[in-house]
Coordinates of C-alpha atoms (C1' of nucleotides) in Angstrom, one line a residue:
Chain A
M340 CA 108.5 -184.3 17.1
E341 CA 106.4 -184.0 14.2
I342 CA 105.3 -180.2 14.9
A343 CA 109.5 -179.1 14.8
E344 CA 109.5 -181.3 11.8
H345 CA 107.2 -178.7 10.1
E346 CA 108.4 -176.0 11.5
K347 CA 112.1 -176.6 9.9
Q348 CA 110.0 -177.2 6.8
I349 CA 108.2 -174.2 6.9
F350 CA 111.5 -172.0 7.9
E351 CA 113.4 -173.5 5.2
K352 CA 110.9 -172.8 2.0
A353 CA 110.8 -169.5 3.4
G354 CA 114.1 -168.0 4.1
V355 CA 113.4 -166.9 7.5
R356 CA 112.9 -167.7 10.8
F357 CA 109.2 -166.6 12.6
N358 CA 106.2 -167.4 15.2
I359 CA 104.3 -169.4 12.7
A360 CA 101.4 -169.4 15.6
S361 CA 101.5 -166.1 14.6
P362 CA 99.0 -165.1 11.7
K363 CA 100.6 -161.8 11.2
Q364 CA 103.8 -162.7 11.1
L365 CA 102.9 -165.6 9.3
G366 CA 100.7 -163.3 6.7
E367 CA 103.8 -161.0 6.2
V368 CA 106.0 -163.7 4.9
L369 CA 103.6 -165.6 2.7
F370 CA 102.1 -162.3 1.0
D371 CA 105.2 -159.5 1.3
K372 CA 108.0 -161.8 1.6
L373 CA 106.8 -164.9 -0.5
Q374 CA 103.9 -163.1 -2.8
L375 CA 101.8 -165.9 -2.9
D376 CA 99.0 -164.2 -3.5
P377 CA 99.3 -160.1 -5.5
K378 CA 95.6 -160.1 -4.2
A379 CA 95.6 -160.6 -0.6
K380 CA 92.9 -160.3 1.3
K381 CA 92.9 -158.6 4.8
T382 CA 90.9 -158.9 7.6
K383 CA 88.9 -155.8 9.5
T384 CA 92.2 -154.4 11.5
G385 CA 94.5 -154.7 8.4
Q386 CA 96.2 -158.2 8.9
Y387 CA 96.2 -160.6 5.8
Q388 CA 93.9 -163.4 6.3
T389 CA 95.6 -166.6 6.9
G390 CA 92.4 -168.8 7.6
E391 CA 92.3 -172.6 6.1
D392 CA 90.4 -172.1 3.4
V393 CA 92.6 -169.3 1.7
L394 CA 96.0 -171.5 2.3
L395 CA 94.1 -174.6 0.2
A396 CA 93.6 -172.3 -2.1
L397 CA 97.0 -171.3 -2.5
A398 CA 98.5 -175.2 -1.8
L399 CA 99.8 -175.2 -5.9
K400 CA 101.7 -172.0 -5.7
S401 CA 104.3 -173.6 -2.8
D402 CA 104.4 -176.9 -1.1
I403 CA 105.1 -174.1 1.8
V404 CA 101.8 -174.2 2.4
Q405 CA 100.8 -177.7 3.0
D406 CA 103.5 -177.5 6.0
I407 CA 101.4 -174.9 7.4
L408 CA 98.2 -176.7 7.8
N409 CA 100.1 -179.8 9.2
F410 CA 101.8 -177.7 11.5
R411 CA 98.5 -176.0 12.7
Q412 CA 96.5 -178.9 12.8
L413 CA 99.1 -180.5 15.4
Q414 CA 99.6 -177.4 16.8
K415 CA 95.9 -177.0 17.5
L416 CA 95.5 -180.9 19.1
K417 CA 98.6 -180.5 21.0
S418 CA 97.6 -177.1 22.7
T419 CA 94.1 -177.2 23.2
Y420 CA 93.3 -181.3 24.1
V421 CA 96.4 -183.3 24.2
D422 CA 98.3 -180.6 27.3
A423 CA 95.0 -178.9 28.3
L424 CA 92.8 -181.8 29.2
P425 CA 95.0 -183.8 31.8
Q426 CA 95.5 -179.6 33.7
L427 CA 91.7 -180.6 34.2
L428 CA 91.3 -183.3 35.9
N429 CA 89.9 -183.6 38.9
N430 CA 91.6 -184.5 42.2
K431 CA 89.1 -186.8 43.1
S432 CA 87.5 -188.4 40.3
Q433 CA 90.6 -188.9 38.6
R434 CA 88.3 -187.8 35.4
V435 CA 87.1 -184.2 34.1
H436 CA 83.8 -182.8 34.7
T437 CA 82.1 -180.3 32.2
C438 CA 80.3 -177.6 32.7
F439 CA 76.8 -177.5 31.0
N440 CA 75.5 -174.1 30.4
Q441 CA 71.8 -173.3 29.8
A442 CA 71.6 -169.9 29.2
V443 CA 74.0 -169.3 26.4
A444 CA 73.0 -170.3 23.1
S445 CA 70.6 -168.1 21.2
T446 CA 69.0 -171.0 20.0
G447 CA 68.3 -172.9 23.0
R448 CA 71.1 -175.5 22.5
L449 CA 73.3 -175.9 25.6
S450 CA 77.1 -175.4 25.7
S451 CA 79.8 -176.9 27.4
T452 CA 83.2 -174.9 29.0
N453 CA 85.5 -175.8 31.4
P454 CA 86.4 -178.5 29.1
N455 CA 84.2 -178.0 26.2
L456 CA 83.6 -181.4 25.9
Q457 CA 81.2 -180.4 23.0
N458 CA 84.7 -180.0 20.4
I459 CA 86.3 -183.5 21.0
P460 CA 88.1 -184.0 17.4
I461 CA 86.8 -186.4 15.3
K462 CA 87.4 -185.7 11.6
T463 CA 91.3 -186.3 11.3
E464 CA 92.9 -189.7 12.2
R465 CA 95.6 -187.4 14.8
G466 CA 92.0 -186.2 16.2
R467 CA 90.3 -189.3 16.5
E468 CA 93.0 -190.0 18.9
V469 CA 91.9 -187.4 21.5
R470 CA 88.6 -189.3 21.4
K471 CA 89.8 -192.3 22.1
A472 CA 91.0 -191.4 25.1
F473 CA 87.3 -190.9 26.7
V474 CA 87.4 -193.9 28.3
A475 CA 84.0 -196.3 30.7
R476 CA 85.4 -195.8 33.9
D477 CA 86.1 -200.2 34.2
E478 CA 86.5 -203.1 32.3
N479 CA 82.6 -204.3 33.4
H480 CA 81.3 -200.7 31.8
V481 CA 81.3 -199.1 28.3
I482 CA 80.5 -196.7 26.5
V483 CA 77.3 -196.0 24.7
A484 CA 76.5 -193.3 22.2
A485 CA 73.5 -192.4 20.9
D486 CA 73.0 -189.9 17.7
Y487 CA 70.1 -188.2 15.9
S488 CA 70.8 -189.0 12.3
Q489 CA 69.8 -186.2 10.9
I490 CA 67.9 -184.5 13.5
E491 CA 67.9 -181.1 11.5
L492 CA 66.7 -182.0 8.2
R493 CA 64.3 -183.7 9.7
L494 CA 62.7 -181.0 11.6
V495 CA 62.7 -178.6 8.7
A496 CA 61.0 -181.7 7.2
E497 CA 58.4 -181.4 9.9
I498 CA 58.5 -177.8 10.6
S499 CA 57.8 -176.7 7.0
G500 CA 55.6 -179.9 5.6
D501 CA 57.2 -179.8 2.1
P502 CA 55.5 -183.4 0.6
A503 CA 59.0 -184.7 -1.2
M504 CA 61.3 -184.1 1.5
R505 CA 58.5 -186.3 3.7
E506 CA 58.2 -188.6 1.6
A507 CA 62.4 -189.3 1.1
F508 CA 62.4 -189.1 5.3
I509 CA 59.3 -191.1 5.6
Q510 CA 60.8 -193.7 2.8
G511 CA 63.9 -194.3 4.4
L512 CA 66.0 -193.1 1.7
D513 CA 69.1 -191.1 1.8
I514 CA 68.7 -188.1 2.0
H515 CA 71.4 -186.2 -0.1
T516 CA 71.0 -189.1 -2.7
A517 CA 67.5 -188.1 -2.6
T518 CA 67.9 -184.4 -3.0
A519 CA 70.7 -185.0 -5.2
A520 CA 68.1 -186.7 -7.5
K521 CA 65.8 -184.4 -7.1
V522 CA 68.1 -181.7 -8.0
Y523 CA 69.6 -183.3 -10.8
G524 CA 66.7 -184.8 -12.2
V525 CA 68.0 -188.3 -12.5
Q526 CA 67.0 -191.0 -11.2
L527 CA 68.4 -192.7 -7.2
D528 CA 70.6 -195.1 -8.8
D529 CA 71.9 -193.1 -11.5
V530 CA 72.9 -190.3 -8.7
T531 CA 77.1 -190.1 -8.9
S532 CA 79.4 -189.2 -5.8
D533 CA 79.9 -186.0 -7.0
M534 CA 76.1 -185.2 -7.4
R535 CA 75.4 -186.4 -3.7
R536 CA 78.1 -183.7 -2.4
N537 CA 77.0 -180.9 -3.9
A538 CA 73.5 -182.1 -2.9
K539 CA 74.3 -182.8 0.7
A540 CA 75.9 -179.1 0.5
V541 CA 73.2 -177.6 -0.1
N542 CA 70.6 -179.6 2.6
F543 CA 72.9 -178.3 5.4
G544 CA 73.5 -174.4 3.4
I545 CA 69.5 -173.9 3.0
I546 CA 69.6 -174.5 6.7
Y547 CA 72.0 -171.8 7.4
G548 CA 70.2 -169.5 4.4
Q549 CA 72.8 -169.8 2.6
S550 CA 73.2 -167.7 -0.7
A551 CA 74.5 -168.6 -4.2
F552 CA 77.4 -166.8 -3.7
G553 CA 78.1 -169.0 -0.6
L554 CA 77.2 -172.3 -2.2
S555 CA 79.5 -171.6 -5.0
Q556 CA 83.7 -171.3 -2.2
N557 CA 82.2 -173.9 -0.3
L558 CA 81.7 -175.7 -3.3
G559 CA 84.3 -174.5 -5.5
I560 CA 81.9 -174.4 -8.5
P561 CA 81.0 -171.2 -10.0
R562 CA 78.6 -169.5 -8.9
R563 CA 75.4 -169.7 -12.2
E564 CA 76.2 -173.1 -11.4
A565 CA 75.5 -172.8 -7.5
A566 CA 72.3 -170.6 -8.8
E567 CA 71.0 -173.4 -10.9
I568 CA 71.3 -175.9 -7.9
I569 CA 69.2 -173.8 -6.2
E570 CA 66.6 -173.2 -8.4
Q571 CA 66.0 -176.6 -8.4
Y572 CA 66.4 -177.4 -5.3
F573 CA 63.2 -174.7 -3.7
I574 CA 61.2 -176.5 -7.6
Q575 CA 62.0 -179.6 -6.2
Y576 CA 61.1 -179.0 -1.9
P577 CA 58.6 -175.7 -2.8
G578 CA 57.3 -176.5 0.8
I579 CA 60.9 -175.5 2.8
K580 CA 61.0 -171.9 0.1
S581 CA 57.7 -170.8 2.0
Y582 CA 58.7 -172.0 4.9
M583 CA 61.6 -169.5 4.2
N584 CA 59.4 -166.8 3.7
N585 CA 56.6 -166.9 6.0
T586 CA 59.4 -167.2 9.1
I587 CA 61.1 -163.8 8.1
A588 CA 57.6 -163.0 7.4
F589 CA 56.6 -163.9 10.6
A590 CA 59.7 -162.5 12.3
Q591 CA 59.2 -159.1 10.9
E592 CA 55.8 -159.1 11.7
N593 CA 56.3 -160.1 15.7
G594 CA 59.6 -159.5 16.3
Y595 CA 60.7 -163.0 17.2
V596 CA 60.6 -166.4 15.9
E597 CA 60.0 -169.7 17.8
T598 CA 60.5 -173.5 17.8
L599 CA 58.4 -176.7 18.2
L600 CA 58.5 -175.9 21.6
K601 CA 57.7 -172.2 20.8
R602 CA 61.1 -171.3 22.3
R603 CA 61.7 -167.4 21.2
R604 CA 64.5 -165.9 19.3
Y605 CA 63.7 -162.4 19.6
L606 CA 65.2 -160.5 16.2
R607 CA 65.8 -156.8 17.0
D608 CA 67.4 -156.1 13.3
I609 CA 65.0 -158.1 11.1
N610 CA 63.6 -155.1 9.9
S611 CA 66.9 -153.0 9.5
Q612 CA 67.1 -150.7 6.8
N613 CA 70.8 -152.0 6.3
A614 CA 70.8 -154.9 3.9
T615 CA 73.7 -156.7 5.5
I616 CA 72.4 -156.7 8.8
R617 CA 68.9 -156.9 7.9
G618 CA 70.5 -160.5 6.4
F619 CA 72.5 -161.3 9.0
A620 CA 68.8 -161.5 11.2
E621 CA 66.6 -163.1 8.3
R622 CA 69.6 -166.2 8.2
N623 CA 69.0 -166.6 12.5
G624 CA 65.6 -166.6 11.9
I625 CA 65.8 -169.2 9.5
N626 CA 68.6 -171.2 11.2
A627 CA 67.0 -171.0 14.9
P628 CA 63.7 -172.5 14.8
I629 CA 65.6 -175.7 13.4
Q630 CA 68.1 -175.8 14.9
G631 CA 66.4 -174.9 18.8
S632 CA 63.5 -177.4 18.1
A633 CA 66.3 -179.8 17.9
A634 CA 68.0 -178.7 21.2
D635 CA 64.3 -178.7 22.6
M636 CA 63.9 -182.5 21.7
I637 CA 67.6 -183.8 22.7
K638 CA 66.7 -181.9 26.5
I639 CA 63.4 -183.4 26.7
A640 CA 65.0 -186.7 25.4
M641 CA 67.2 -186.2 28.7
I642 CA 64.8 -185.6 31.2
H643 CA 63.3 -189.0 29.8
I644 CA 66.4 -190.4 30.1
H645 CA 66.9 -189.0 33.2
N646 CA 63.9 -190.5 34.9
D647 CA 63.7 -193.9 33.4
I648 CA 67.4 -194.5 35.3
K649 CA 66.5 -193.2 38.6
E650 CA 63.1 -195.1 38.7
K651 CA 64.2 -198.6 37.4
G652 CA 67.4 -198.0 39.6
L653 CA 69.8 -198.6 36.5
K654 CA 74.0 -197.8 38.2
G655 CA 74.9 -196.1 34.6
K656 CA 74.8 -192.7 33.7
M657 CA 74.7 -190.4 31.2
T658 CA 77.9 -188.1 30.6
M659 CA 77.2 -185.9 27.7
Q660 CA 75.3 -184.0 25.3
V661 CA 77.1 -183.1 22.3
H662 CA 74.0 -181.5 20.3
D663 CA 72.3 -184.7 18.4
E664 CA 73.8 -187.4 20.7
L665 CA 73.5 -188.5 24.1
V666 CA 76.9 -190.5 25.8
F667 CA 76.1 -192.2 28.7
D668 CA 79.0 -195.2 30.4
V669 CA 76.9 -198.1 31.1
P670 CA 77.7 -201.2 32.8
K671 CA 78.0 -203.9 31.1
D672 CA 74.7 -205.9 32.4
E673 CA 72.5 -203.1 32.3
V674 CA 73.3 -202.2 28.2
E675 CA 70.5 -203.8 26.8
D676 CA 68.5 -201.2 29.3
F677 CA 69.7 -198.3 28.1
K678 CA 70.0 -199.1 24.9
E679 CA 65.8 -199.5 24.8
L680 CA 65.0 -196.5 26.8
I681 CA 67.1 -194.6 25.1
E682 CA 66.4 -195.1 21.9
F683 CA 62.4 -194.7 23.0
R684 CA 63.2 -191.8 24.9
M685 CA 65.0 -190.7 22.0
K686 CA 62.9 -191.3 19.1
N687 CA 59.5 -190.0 21.0
A688 CA 60.6 -186.7 22.7
I689 CA 57.6 -184.6 20.5
K690 CA 55.3 -186.5 18.3
T691 CA 56.3 -185.8 14.9
E692 CA 54.5 -187.1 11.5
V693 CA 58.1 -187.5 10.1
P694 CA 60.4 -190.3 11.2
I695 CA 62.7 -189.5 14.2
V696 CA 65.7 -192.3 13.5
V697 CA 68.7 -192.4 16.5
E698 CA 72.0 -194.8 16.1
I699 CA 73.2 -196.4 18.6
G700 CA 76.7 -197.3 19.4
I701 CA 79.1 -199.2 22.1
G702 CA 82.9 -199.2 22.8
K703 CA 85.7 -199.4 25.6
N704 CA 85.7 -196.1 24.2
W705 CA 84.3 -192.7 22.9
L706 CA 85.4 -193.3 19.2
E707 CA 84.4 -197.3 19.4
A708 CA 80.5 -196.3 20.5
H709 CA 80.6 -194.3 16.8
Chain B
dT1195 C1' 91.1 -157.4 26.5
dC1196 C1' 90.3 -158.4 21.5
dT1197 C1' 91.7 -160.5 17.1
dC1198 C1' 92.1 -165.3 14.6
dT1199 C1' 92.1 -169.0 14.2
dC1200 C1' 90.2 -173.8 14.4
dA1201 C1' 87.6 -178.3 16.8
dC1202 C1' 82.7 -179.6 17.6
dG1203 C1' 77.7 -180.1 15.9
Chain C
dA1209 C1' 76.5 -151.7 -4.7
dC1210 C1' 76.7 -154.7 -0.6
dG1211 C1' 78.0 -159.4 1.4
dT1212 C1' 77.5 -163.4 1.4
dA1213 C1' 76.1 -170.1 6.2
dC1214 C1' 73.8 -170.6 11.7
dG1215 C1' 75.2 -171.9 17.2
dT1216 C1' 79.3 -172.6 20.4
dG1217 C1' 85.2 -172.3 23.4
dA1218 C1' 89.6 -172.8 23.7
dG1219 C1' 94.8 -171.5 22.8
dA1220 C1' 97.9 -168.3 21.1
dG1221 C1' 99.6 -163.3 20.0
dA1222 C1' 99.3 -158.5 19.9
dC1223 C1' 98.5 -153.9 21.9

DNA sequence: TCTCTCACG
DNA sequence: ACGTACGTGAGAGAC
């Protein structure tokens, strides 16, 4: 088996047998025995850090690193999904039935347990094989998957009112390309893939309150370059800068922030004397209205879709929610009805000035439906 | 039971 | 001088 092959390679290259799944043992092999990094960082409990980003930085020094990363990826897929999911099949239905928790996440998102169906793999080739296992109930049904496109950035544009970002969405531009053109001061047609990649990282980082340091780490660029990108970003999108300042000021005054539908997140540390602790509260404050408004929107859509299905006497079912996506199991002859009502309800859940875009796919399994 | 790591949005 | 990107859940190891 492939995992065993990587294990064998790792033992040969390390010159010692050990438990690769133990971060403690792995750290000692990499940094004490093999001395791959004399300045290796440790966790607060004194172990060496061996996370993916740390290992990737070591990849040039030893080819053991790639084996470890492959071993980790395959082990994760096997233990968390391939071995675990069949155990959770319900006897009667022969299906997995997740539990959606409505009062866990502090932003208003749902969470999912037993099993968690909100973290089914999609990013890697091997992971996508797992997603293929989620199939329609029979040959007469299909999976319908409906995704909000760039929902959090659209809500940043909506909530902040930033003219340039709103305009980009109104014109139907690719937001990362549009951002790259602005930040680098070039025409849309002259945006390179590197420029777009950097702009995409900034767009996401902004939603989380990322610093120049964080962006430089993420992109592997000098901190000064990251700082310049962020500076240009706020010059081009001044409304986003003021959203961030205004939101923090509101939180300092009121002790909470709120979403479009007035869901509150309280921030007890927003006025802390400790800059690190205060920083966490500030980033929570910037992010919560965005993430939480997206959660409000999809929840409203879910209620309307549920009512529509009932009123129209449709047989298809809404089966899953994954933060910006809804998944349905639908009889083939109801597909057109479903597509129409899903798109309408998702687009119009909350009245916005920024256009909301929904992408709908169909397939015999969840992967195909994307 | 806690820590580390990693799967997703 | 300091730490440095938000929200989750689960498996494995260590204690």
